[in-house]
Amino acid sequence: MSVPFLWLVSILCMLVANLPTAHAAQSDPVTSTRATATLVTDDDTYSPGRPLHVGLRLQLAPGWHTYWLNPGDAGDAPTLVVNAQGGATGQASTIEWPTPRVLHDGPLTSYAYTGDVLLPVTLTPVAGEGDGPLTLNAVADWLVCAEVCVPEHGTFSLSLPRGAPQPSAQATAFAQAAAGRPVASPFAARVSAEGIMQLRGRELSPDSVRDAWFMPEVAGAIDQDAAQPLTVRDGVVQLVLHPGPEFHGGANLSGIVVLRDGSGRERGLQVRPVPGAVEALAAPVAVADARANVGVLLLMAFAGGVILNLMPCVFPVLAMKILALERMARGERGTALAGAAAYGAGVVVS
């Protein structure tokens, strides 16, 4: 083997040995047949004073779900506590909740997440001793449910080097989670002691809001299984809620109002309505819908008439009526006209 070749191999080995160590911003997974859980960050590095987003990522098996801050009629909300040590210190445990889905299971209503969900917290590291790596240790508990509910638990750890911002492979998931969180409502909100909630704003109209529903942050604030009749006018959206034992006249009511437009796009609005009297709106009469379905209604009426005339108690009468008409046709014209008029009047009056 030639000396130049050995010299080249030595240089390559030195370069490889001095490459920076790769740090994956993801912990080892905690896995079950129901879910795979990992601790992830939106940055591959850290710096004291720079906010770091850390999250519990749950990849739920089909048919399974976990819960929101208010789980609804059953369930329990996930918890996540993250501690930082090493090159910096800190702690975070306040989950920044994405807008949940409403799930109905028989008489029970839940506010839940399905599929791939990220529950983030924000940690701002405080400078520690030296400039070594930051170690994140986390403890999480979550409940997963399908036909049965199973509590799950995980402990996680990952390490990040100190350095300039470097978005991780999970940064996109954090951006999507941020986009899925409710935003502060731009509309004035008010709720009456009877549970009538109204949002008022120029952007609200029957064209921009086709459906809406409210999810309270506190369990028991409303009857979560009851329908929420919706009325939309130009400048106002009204939901009729059924107060629960924790409603207290709406004094501490808060939660998320989800507005859905004609294209199916949804946006969650964080609301804390002001309690007070509201002028209730009457629900509109769906004249347009009735007109749109008039053809279907006429077809159904015709089918009903055919079925009725073929029933054993009616069909023989048809033959009797035909014979009666035939006898009338052989009589005087005036008698036939009078009989036809009386028959028609009877049908119309009935």
mmCIF file of C-alpha atoms in Angstrom:
data_model
loop_
_atom_site.group_PDB
_atom_site.id
_atom_site.type_symbol
_atom_site.label_atom_id
_atom_site.label_comp_id
_atom_site.label_asym_id
_atom_site.label_seq_id
_atom_site.Cartn_x
_atom_site.Cartn_y
_atom_site.Cartn_z
ATOM 1 C CA MET A 1 0.000 0.000 0.000
ATOM 2 C CA SER A 2 1.514 3.362 -1.042
ATOM 3 C CA VAL A 3 2.376 6.108 1.403
ATOM 4 C CA PRO A 4 0.185 8.772 -0.354
ATOM 5 C CA PHE A 5 -2.830 6.484 -0.033
ATOM 6 C CA LEU A 6 -2.238 5.968 3.705
ATOM 7 C CA TRP A 7 -1.796 9.720 4.125
ATOM 8 C CA LEU A 8 -5.146 10.343 2.373
ATOM 9 C CA VAL A 9 -6.940 7.767 4.550
ATOM 10 C CA SER A 10 -5.518 9.375 7.693
ATOM 11 C CA ILE A 11 -6.771 12.814 6.673
ATOM 12 C CA LEU A 12 -10.270 11.452 5.947
ATOM 13 C CA CYS A 13 -10.417 9.706 9.320
ATOM 14 C CA MET A 14 -9.438 12.934 11.074
ATOM 15 C CA LEU A 15 -12.141 14.873 9.238
ATOM 16 C CA VAL A 16 -14.819 12.332 10.101
ATOM 17 C CA ALA A 17 -13.733 12.225 13.735
ATOM 18 C CA ASN A 18 -14.056 15.996 13.986
ATOM 19 C CA LEU A 19 -17.529 16.221 12.443
ATOM 20 C CA PRO A 20 -20.135 17.566 14.909
ATOM 21 C CA THR A 21 -22.147 14.863 16.637
ATOM 22 C CA ALA A 22 -25.704 14.590 15.329
ATOM 23 C CA HIS A 23 -28.469 15.242 17.866
ATOM 24 C CA ALA A 24 -31.963 14.058 16.981
ATOM 25 C CA ALA A 25 -34.620 16.300 18.555
ATOM 26 C CA GLN A 26 -36.695 13.259 19.430
ATOM 27 C CA SER A 27 -36.589 10.834 22.350
ATOM 28 C CA ASP A 28 -36.830 7.088 22.281
ATOM 29 C CA PRO A 29 -40.483 6.072 21.813
ATOM 30 C CA VAL A 30 -42.866 4.602 24.359
ATOM 31 C CA THR A 31 -44.933 2.134 22.355
ATOM 32 C CA SER A 32 -48.133 0.179 22.882
ATOM 33 C CA THR A 33 -50.661 -1.395 20.514
ATOM 34 C CA ARG A 34 -52.754 1.759 20.986
ATOM 35 C CA ALA A 35 -50.252 4.589 20.578
ATOM 36 C CA THR A 36 -46.622 5.534 20.030
ATOM 37 C CA ALA A 37 -45.425 8.434 22.188
ATOM 38 C CA THR A 38 -42.244 10.493 21.829
ATOM 39 C CA LEU A 39 -40.853 13.724 23.208
ATOM 40 C CA VAL A 40 -39.896 16.116 20.391
ATOM 41 C CA THR A 41 -38.565 19.670 19.990
ATOM 42 C CA ASP A 42 -38.827 22.197 17.198
ATOM 43 C CA ASP A 43 -35.075 22.974 17.310
ATOM 44 C CA ASP A 44 -31.986 20.756 17.183
ATOM 45 C CA THR A 45 -30.086 23.201 19.417
ATOM 46 C CA TYR A 46 -30.726 25.450 22.394
ATOM 47 C CA SER A 47 -29.544 28.799 23.719
ATOM 48 C CA PRO A 48 -30.266 30.351 27.138
ATOM 49 C CA GLY A 49 -33.121 32.844 26.886
ATOM 50 C CA ARG A 50 -34.364 31.503 23.540
ATOM 51 C CA PRO A 51 -37.811 29.872 23.801
ATOM 52 C CA LEU A 52 -37.758 26.184 22.946
ATOM 53 C CA HIS A 53 -40.924 24.348 21.981
ATOM 54 C CA VAL A 54 -41.125 20.848 23.421
ATOM 55 C CA GLY A 55 -44.026 18.517 22.767
ATOM 56 C CA LEU A 56 -45.562 15.139 23.502
ATOM 57 C CA ARG A 57 -46.283 13.517 20.149
ATOM 58 C CA LEU A 58 -48.963 10.816 20.203
ATOM 59 C CA GLN A 59 -49.436 8.676 17.109
ATOM 60 C CA LEU A 60 -52.741 6.993 17.868
ATOM 61 C CA ALA A 61 -53.839 3.722 16.303
ATOM 62 C CA PRO A 62 -57.026 3.824 14.172
ATOM 63 C CA GLY A 63 -60.153 3.915 16.333
ATOM 64 C CA TRP A 64 -58.370 5.298 19.410
ATOM 65 C CA HIS A 65 -58.482 8.842 20.776
ATOM 66 C CA THR A 66 -57.138 10.942 23.631
ATOM 67 C CA TYR A 67 -58.563 14.056 25.255
ATOM 68 C CA TRP A 68 -58.588 17.867 25.428
ATOM 69 C CA LEU A 69 -58.288 20.104 28.507
ATOM 70 C CA ASN A 70 -62.022 19.426 29.103
ATOM 71 C CA PRO A 71 -62.437 15.751 28.173
ATOM 72 C CA GLY A 72 -66.237 15.983 28.094
ATOM 73 C CA ASP A 73 -68.573 13.448 29.661
ATOM 74 C CA ALA A 74 -65.807 10.897 30.227
ATOM 75 C CA GLY A 75 -62.028 10.665 30.095
ATOM 76 C CA ASP A 76 -59.058 12.580 31.451
ATOM 77 C CA ALA A 77 -56.769 15.236 29.968
ATOM 78 C CA PRO A 78 -53.105 14.395 29.207
ATOM 79 C CA THR A 79 -50.364 15.911 31.381
ATOM 80 C CA LEU A 80 -46.763 16.730 30.472
ATOM 81 C CA VAL A 81 -43.994 18.031 32.760
ATOM 82 C CA VAL A 82 -40.619 18.908 31.179
ATOM 83 C CA ASN A 83 -37.474 19.686 33.200
ATOM 84 C CA ALA A 84 -34.216 21.017 31.732
ATOM 85 C CA GLN A 85 -30.763 20.597 33.249
ATOM 86 C CA GLY A 86 -27.127 20.772 32.183
ATOM 87 C CA GLY A 87 -26.053 23.779 30.159
ATOM 88 C CA ALA A 88 -29.330 25.496 31.112
ATOM 89 C CA THR A 89 -32.275 24.899 33.441
ATOM 90 C CA GLY A 90 -36.011 25.380 33.312
ATOM 91 C CA GLN A 91 -39.414 23.740 33.585
ATOM 92 C CA ALA A 92 -42.642 23.786 31.557
ATOM 93 C CA SER A 93 -45.991 22.051 31.979
ATOM 94 C CA THR A 94 -48.661 24.294 30.430
ATOM 95 C CA ILE A 95 -49.928 22.530 27.299
ATOM 96 C CA GLU A 96 -50.862 24.768 24.378
ATOM 97 C CA TRP A 97 -53.972 22.851 23.352
ATOM 98 C CA PRO A 98 -54.950 22.451 19.692
ATOM 99 C CA THR A 99 -58.657 22.764 18.871
ATOM 100 C CA PRO A 100 -60.223 19.335 19.556
ATOM 101 C CA ARG A 101 -62.916 17.397 17.727
ATOM 102 C CA VAL A 102 -66.367 16.679 19.131
ATOM 103 C CA LEU A 103 -66.924 12.913 19.386
ATOM 104 C CA HIS A 104 -70.355 11.413 20.102
ATOM 105 C CA ASP A 105 -70.474 7.879 21.509
ATOM 106 C CA GLY A 106 -74.086 7.005 22.328
ATOM 107 C CA PRO A 107 -75.259 9.360 25.092
ATOM 108 C CA LEU A 108 -71.697 10.583 25.795
ATOM 109 C CA THR A 109 -69.948 13.561 24.206
ATOM 110 C CA SER A 110 -66.155 13.932 24.303
ATOM 111 C CA TYR A 111 -63.674 16.592 23.182
ATOM 112 C CA ALA A 112 -60.805 14.612 21.773
ATOM 113 C CA TYR A 113 -57.915 14.105 19.338
ATOM 114 C CA THR A 114 -57.373 11.275 16.879
ATOM 115 C CA GLY A 115 -54.551 10.278 14.534
ATOM 116 C CA ASP A 116 -51.215 12.085 14.914
ATOM 117 C CA VAL A 117 -51.434 14.788 17.601
ATOM 118 C CA LEU A 118 -48.774 17.071 19.090
ATOM 119 C CA LEU A 119 -49.265 18.612 22.539
ATOM 120 C CA PRO A 120 -46.607 21.343 22.940
ATOM 121 C CA VAL A 121 -45.273 23.371 25.847
ATOM 122 C CA THR A 122 -42.868 26.330 25.701
ATOM 123 C CA LEU A 123 -39.681 26.214 27.769
ATOM 124 C CA THR A 124 -37.284 29.162 28.049
ATOM 125 C CA PRO A 125 -33.909 27.816 29.260
ATOM 126 C CA VAL A 126 -32.077 29.818 31.919
ATOM 127 C CA ALA A 127 -28.264 29.822 31.736
ATOM 128 C CA GLY A 128 -26.709 27.152 33.902
ATOM 129 C CA GLU A 129 -23.107 26.202 34.516
ATOM 130 C CA GLY A 130 -20.917 26.124 31.420
ATOM 131 C CA ASP A 131 -22.098 25.815 27.853
ATOM 132 C CA GLY A 132 -22.588 22.055 27.658
ATOM 133 C CA PRO A 133 -25.575 20.228 26.206
ATOM 134 C CA LEU A 134 -29.098 20.690 27.526
ATOM 135 C CA THR A 135 -30.829 17.557 28.798
ATOM 136 C CA LEU A 136 -34.629 17.447 28.741
ATOM 137 C CA ASN A 137 -36.362 14.982 31.046
ATOM 138 C CA ALA A 138 -40.128 14.645 30.798
ATOM 139 C CA VAL A 139 -42.932 12.707 32.450
ATOM 140 C CA ALA A 140 -46.303 12.331 30.717
ATOM 141 C CA ASP A 141 -49.607 10.614 31.383
ATOM 142 C CA TRP A 142 -52.402 10.210 28.871
ATOM 143 C CA LEU A 143 -55.586 8.217 28.474
ATOM 144 C CA VAL A 144 -56.460 6.465 25.212
ATOM 145 C CA CYS A 145 -59.970 5.214 24.548
ATOM 146 C CA ALA A 146 -61.903 3.202 22.004
ATOM 147 C CA GLU A 147 -64.442 0.666 23.273
ATOM 148 C CA VAL A 148 -62.399 0.681 26.496
ATOM 149 C CA CYS A 149 -60.095 3.278 28.066
ATOM 150 C CA VAL A 150 -56.473 2.523 28.949
ATOM 151 C CA PRO A 151 -54.205 4.878 30.962
ATOM 152 C CA GLU A 152 -50.670 5.164 29.610
ATOM 153 C CA HIS A 153 -47.486 6.643 31.083
ATOM 154 C CA GLY A 154 -44.083 7.565 29.731
ATOM 155 C CA THR A 155 -40.739 8.998 30.814
ATOM 156 C CA PHE A 156 -38.606 10.614 28.125
ATOM 157 C CA SER A 157 -35.160 12.121 27.732
ATOM 158 C CA LEU A 158 -33.239 13.849 24.957
ATOM 159 C CA SER A 159 -30.161 16.052 24.688
ATOM 160 C CA LEU A 160 -29.558 19.204 22.636
ATOM 161 C CA PRO A 161 -26.235 20.982 21.988
ATOM 162 C CA ARG A 162 -25.884 24.714 22.447
ATOM 163 C CA GLY A 163 -25.870 26.699 19.235
ATOM 164 C CA ALA A 164 -27.617 28.938 16.738
ATOM 165 C CA PRO A 165 -31.241 28.117 15.818
ATOM 166 C CA GLN A 166 -31.505 25.006 13.666
ATOM 167 C CA PRO A 167 -35.077 23.836 12.897
ATOM 168 C CA SER A 168 -35.566 20.153 13.615
ATOM 169 C CA ALA A 169 -37.299 17.519 11.521
ATOM 170 C CA GLN A 170 -40.357 18.066 13.742
ATOM 171 C CA ALA A 171 -40.508 21.844 13.186
ATOM 172 C CA THR A 172 -43.256 21.455 10.588
ATOM 173 C CA ALA A 173 -45.396 19.481 13.040
ATOM 174 C CA PHE A 174 -45.013 22.283 15.601
ATOM 175 C CA ALA A 175 -46.033 24.847 12.973
ATOM 176 C CA GLN A 176 -49.123 22.798 12.145
ATOM 177 C CA ALA A 177 -49.981 22.464 15.836
ATOM 178 C CA ALA A 178 -49.672 26.238 16.238
ATOM 179 C CA ALA A 179 -51.954 26.787 13.240
ATOM 180 C CA GLY A 180 -54.497 24.400 14.788
ATOM 181 C CA ARG A 181 -54.714 26.295 18.088
ATOM 182 C CA PRO A 182 -57.678 28.624 18.654
ATOM 183 C CA VAL A 183 -56.999 32.342 18.351
ATOM 184 C CA ALA A 184 -58.441 35.166 20.392
ATOM 185 C CA SER A 185 -61.881 36.011 19.016
ATOM 186 C CA PRO A 186 -62.069 39.302 17.092
ATOM 187 C CA PHE A 187 -65.816 39.397 17.783
ATOM 188 C CA ALA A 188 -67.572 40.754 20.861
ATOM 189 C CA ALA A 189 -69.127 37.858 22.795
ATOM 190 C CA ARG A 190 -72.027 37.975 25.227
ATOM 191 C CA VAL A 191 -74.031 35.286 27.043
ATOM 192 C CA SER A 192 -77.348 35.537 28.882
ATOM 193 C CA ALA A 193 -78.273 33.835 32.147
ATOM 194 C CA GLU A 194 -80.464 31.504 30.070
ATOM 195 C CA GLY A 195 -77.480 30.358 27.989
ATOM 196 C CA ILE A 196 -77.977 32.366 24.783
ATOM 197 C CA MET A 197 -74.512 33.197 23.425
ATOM 198 C CA GLN A 198 -73.992 35.777 20.700
ATOM 199 C CA LEU A 199 -70.930 36.851 18.722
ATOM 200 C CA ARG A 200 -71.165 40.217 16.960
ATOM 201 C CA GLY A 201 -68.907 41.511 14.187
ATOM 202 C CA ARG A 202 -69.043 42.864 10.645
ATOM 203 C CA GLU A 203 -67.474 39.729 9.125
ATOM 204 C CA LEU A 204 -70.254 37.464 10.376
ATOM 205 C CA SER A 205 -72.990 36.574 7.901
ATOM 206 C CA PRO A 206 -74.984 33.559 6.638
ATOM 207 C CA ASP A 207 -72.447 33.300 3.791
ATOM 208 C CA SER A 208 -69.362 33.198 6.044
ATOM 209 C CA VAL A 209 -70.827 31.003 8.811
ATOM 210 C CA ARG A 210 -72.700 27.841 7.852
ATOM 211 C CA ASP A 211 -72.227 26.009 11.154
ATOM 212 C CA ALA A 212 -70.901 26.761 14.654
ATOM 213 C CA TRP A 213 -70.537 25.098 18.043
ATOM 214 C CA PHE A 214 -69.132 25.905 21.479
ATOM 215 C CA MET A 215 -66.815 23.775 23.652
ATOM 216 C CA PRO A 216 -66.410 24.948 27.277
ATOM 217 C CA GLU A 217 -63.085 24.741 29.074
ATOM 218 C CA VAL A 218 -64.782 23.683 32.319
ATOM 219 C CA ALA A 219 -66.707 20.406 32.473
ATOM 220 C CA GLY A 220 -70.302 20.899 33.594
ATOM 221 C CA ALA A 221 -70.568 24.482 32.354
ATOM 222 C CA ILE A 222 -73.148 23.366 29.768
ATOM 223 C CA ASP A 223 -75.042 20.219 28.873
ATOM 224 C CA GLN A 224 -72.515 18.912 26.347
ATOM 225 C CA ASP A 225 -74.925 16.332 24.884
ATOM 226 C CA ALA A 226 -77.660 18.870 24.093
ATOM 227 C CA ALA A 227 -78.037 20.405 20.634
ATOM 228 C CA GLN A 228 -76.857 23.997 20.190
ATOM 229 C CA PRO A 229 -79.438 25.643 17.865
ATOM 230 C CA LEU A 230 -77.673 28.113 15.573
ATOM 231 C CA THR A 231 -79.025 31.360 14.116
ATOM 232 C CA VAL A 232 -76.920 33.556 11.830
ATOM 233 C CA ARG A 233 -77.762 37.097 10.717
ATOM 234 C CA ASP A 234 -75.584 39.759 9.126
ATOM 235 C CA GLY A 235 -73.256 40.799 11.935
ATOM 236 C CA VAL A 236 -74.324 38.253 14.543
ATOM 237 C CA VAL A 237 -74.027 34.540 15.328
ATOM 238 C CA GLN A 238 -76.242 33.054 18.045
ATOM 239 C CA LEU A 239 -75.932 29.708 19.822
ATOM 240 C CA VAL A 240 -78.508 28.494 22.334
ATOM 241 C CA LEU A 241 -76.673 26.592 25.073
ATOM 242 C CA HIS A 242 -78.167 24.499 27.870
ATOM 243 C CA PRO A 243 -76.582 25.674 31.160
ATOM 244 C CA GLY A 244 -75.049 23.038 33.430
ATOM 245 C CA PRO A 245 -74.299 23.036 37.170
ATOM 246 C CA GLU A 246 -71.028 24.970 36.622
ATOM 247 C CA PHE A 247 -72.608 27.662 34.418
ATOM 248 C CA HIS A 248 -73.142 30.182 37.250
ATOM 249 C CA GLY A 249 -75.018 32.646 35.049
ATOM 250 C CA GLY A 250 -72.154 32.670 32.546
ATOM 251 C CA ALA A 251 -69.917 34.623 34.943
ATOM 252 C CA ASN A 252 -66.820 32.455 34.354
ATOM 253 C CA LEU A 253 -67.743 30.857 31.033
ATOM 254 C CA SER A 254 -64.854 30.416 28.594
ATOM 255 C CA GLY A 255 -63.994 28.045 25.787
ATOM 256 C CA ILE A 256 -63.759 27.670 22.033
ATOM 257 C CA VAL A 257 -66.329 28.634 19.425
ATOM 258 C CA VAL A 258 -65.676 26.860 16.124
ATOM 259 C CA LEU A 259 -67.014 28.574 12.984
ATOM 260 C CA ARG A 260 -67.336 26.583 9.751
ATOM 261 C CA ASP A 261 -67.809 28.321 6.388
ATOM 262 C CA GLY A 262 -69.447 27.058 3.200
ATOM 263 C CA SER A 263 -66.253 25.376 1.977
ATOM 264 C CA GLY A 264 -65.915 23.356 5.199
ATOM 265 C CA ARG A 265 -62.964 25.377 6.528
ATOM 266 C CA GLU A 266 -63.039 25.705 10.313
ATOM 267 C CA ARG A 267 -61.479 28.230 12.664
ATOM 268 C CA GLY A 268 -61.421 28.028 16.447
ATOM 269 C CA LEU A 269 -61.945 31.222 18.427
ATOM 270 C CA GLN A 270 -61.049 31.539 22.096
ATOM 271 C CA VAL A 271 -63.958 33.332 23.788
ATOM 272 C CA ARG A 272 -64.815 34.575 27.269
ATOM 273 C CA PRO A 273 -68.284 36.055 26.786
ATOM 274 C CA VAL A 274 -69.499 38.921 28.950
ATOM 275 C CA PRO A 275 -72.553 37.870 30.972
ATOM 276 C CA GLY A 276 -75.682 39.966 30.444
ATOM 277 C CA ALA A 277 -79.046 40.178 28.719
ATOM 278 C CA VAL A 278 -79.155 39.612 24.959
ATOM 279 C CA GLU A 279 -81.942 40.151 22.438
ATOM 280 C CA ALA A 280 -82.600 36.627 21.200
ATOM 281 C CA LEU A 281 -82.855 36.077 17.454
ATOM 282 C CA ALA A 282 -85.702 34.032 16.003
ATOM 283 C CA ALA A 283 -84.583 31.030 13.983
ATOM 284 C CA PRO A 284 -85.125 31.611 10.229
ATOM 285 C CA VAL A 285 -87.721 29.635 8.342
ATOM 286 C CA ALA A 286 -85.998 27.431 5.766
ATOM 287 C CA VAL A 287 -88.141 28.564 2.801
ATOM 288 C CA ALA A 288 -85.306 28.156 0.332
ATOM 289 C CA ASP A 289 -84.719 24.572 1.397
ATOM 290 C CA ALA A 290 -88.415 23.709 1.058
ATOM 291 C CA ARG A 291 -88.504 25.174 -2.448
ATOM 292 C CA ALA A 292 -85.365 23.309 -3.416
ATOM 293 C CA ASN A 293 -86.970 20.034 -2.348
ATOM 294 C CA VAL A 294 -90.439 20.586 -3.818
ATOM 295 C CA GLY A 295 -89.783 18.042 -6.588
ATOM 296 C CA VAL A 296 -88.805 15.397 -4.051
ATOM 297 C CA LEU A 297 -91.896 16.173 -1.961
ATOM 298 C CA LEU A 298 -94.217 15.821 -4.976
ATOM 299 C CA LEU A 299 -92.595 12.522 -5.944
ATOM 300 C CA MET A 300 -93.005 11.205 -2.392
ATOM 301 C CA ALA A 301 -96.662 12.304 -2.367
ATOM 302 C CA PHE A 302 -97.297 10.486 -5.661
ATOM 303 C CA ALA A 303 -95.598 7.315 -4.358
ATOM 304 C CA GLY A 304 -97.666 7.505 -1.165
ATOM 305 C CA GLY A 305 -100.858 7.812 -3.191
ATOM 306 C CA VAL A 306 -99.971 4.784 -5.318
ATOM 307 C CA ILE A 307 -99.230 2.694 -2.235
ATOM 308 C CA LEU A 308 -102.476 3.785 -0.581
ATOM 309 C CA ASN A 309 -104.587 2.876 -3.615
ATOM 310 C CA LEU A 310 -103.049 -0.617 -3.789
ATOM 311 C CA MET A 311 -103.925 -1.464 -0.178
ATOM 312 C CA PRO A 312 -106.634 -4.189 0.249
ATOM 313 C CA CYS A 313 -108.970 -1.785 2.029
ATOM 314 C CA VAL A 314 -108.829 0.754 -0.824
ATOM 315 C CA PHE A 315 -108.258 -1.146 -4.066
ATOM 316 C CA PRO A 316 -111.781 -2.770 -4.212
ATOM 317 C CA VAL A 317 -113.360 0.655 -3.710
ATOM 318 C CA LEU A 318 -111.747 1.848 -6.955
ATOM 319 C CA ALA A 319 -113.735 -0.706 -8.951
ATOM 320 C CA MET A 320 -116.919 0.355 -7.173
ATOM 321 C CA LYS A 321 -116.206 4.006 -7.989
ATOM 322 C CA ILE A 322 -115.594 3.210 -11.673
ATOM 323 C CA LEU A 323 -118.939 1.417 -11.874
ATOM 324 C CA ALA A 324 -120.642 4.366 -10.188
ATOM 325 C CA LEU A 325 -119.095 6.772 -12.695
ATOM 326 C CA GLU A 326 -120.232 4.545 -15.549
ATOM 327 C CA ARG A 327 -123.827 4.617 -14.240
ATOM 328 C CA MET A 328 -123.668 8.407 -13.865
ATOM 329 C CA ALA A 329 -122.446 8.753 -17.455
ATOM 330 C CA ARG A 330 -125.646 7.060 -18.656
ATOM 331 C CA GLY A 331 -127.807 9.488 -16.692
ATOM 332 C CA GLU A 332 -128.482 13.198 -17.012
ATOM 333 C CA ARG A 333 -125.475 15.468 -17.589
ATOM 334 C CA GLY A 334 -126.467 17.792 -14.738
ATOM 335 C CA THR A 335 -126.536 14.921 -12.259
ATOM 336 C CA ALA A 336 -123.057 13.795 -13.374
ATOM 337 C CA LEU A 337 -121.636 17.328 -13.024
ATOM 338 C CA ALA A 338 -123.186 17.744 -9.574
ATOM 339 C CA GLY A 339 -121.742 14.424 -8.417
ATOM 340 C CA ALA A 340 -118.258 15.311 -9.738
ATOM 341 C CA ALA A 341 -118.388 18.730 -8.060
ATOM 342 C CA ALA A 342 -119.435 17.220 -4.736
ATOM 343 C CA TYR A 343 -116.614 14.611 -4.959
ATOM 344 C CA GLY A 344 -114.009 17.302 -5.758
ATOM 345 C CA ALA A 345 -115.231 19.568 -2.980
ATOM 346 C CA GLY A 346 -115.014 16.724 -0.510
ATOM 347 C CA VAL A 347 -111.391 15.991 -1.444
ATOM 348 C CA VAL A 348 -110.367 19.645 -1.204
ATOM 349 C CA VAL A 349 -112.159 20.272 2.089
ATOM 350 C CA SER A 350 -110.700 17.107 3.632
#
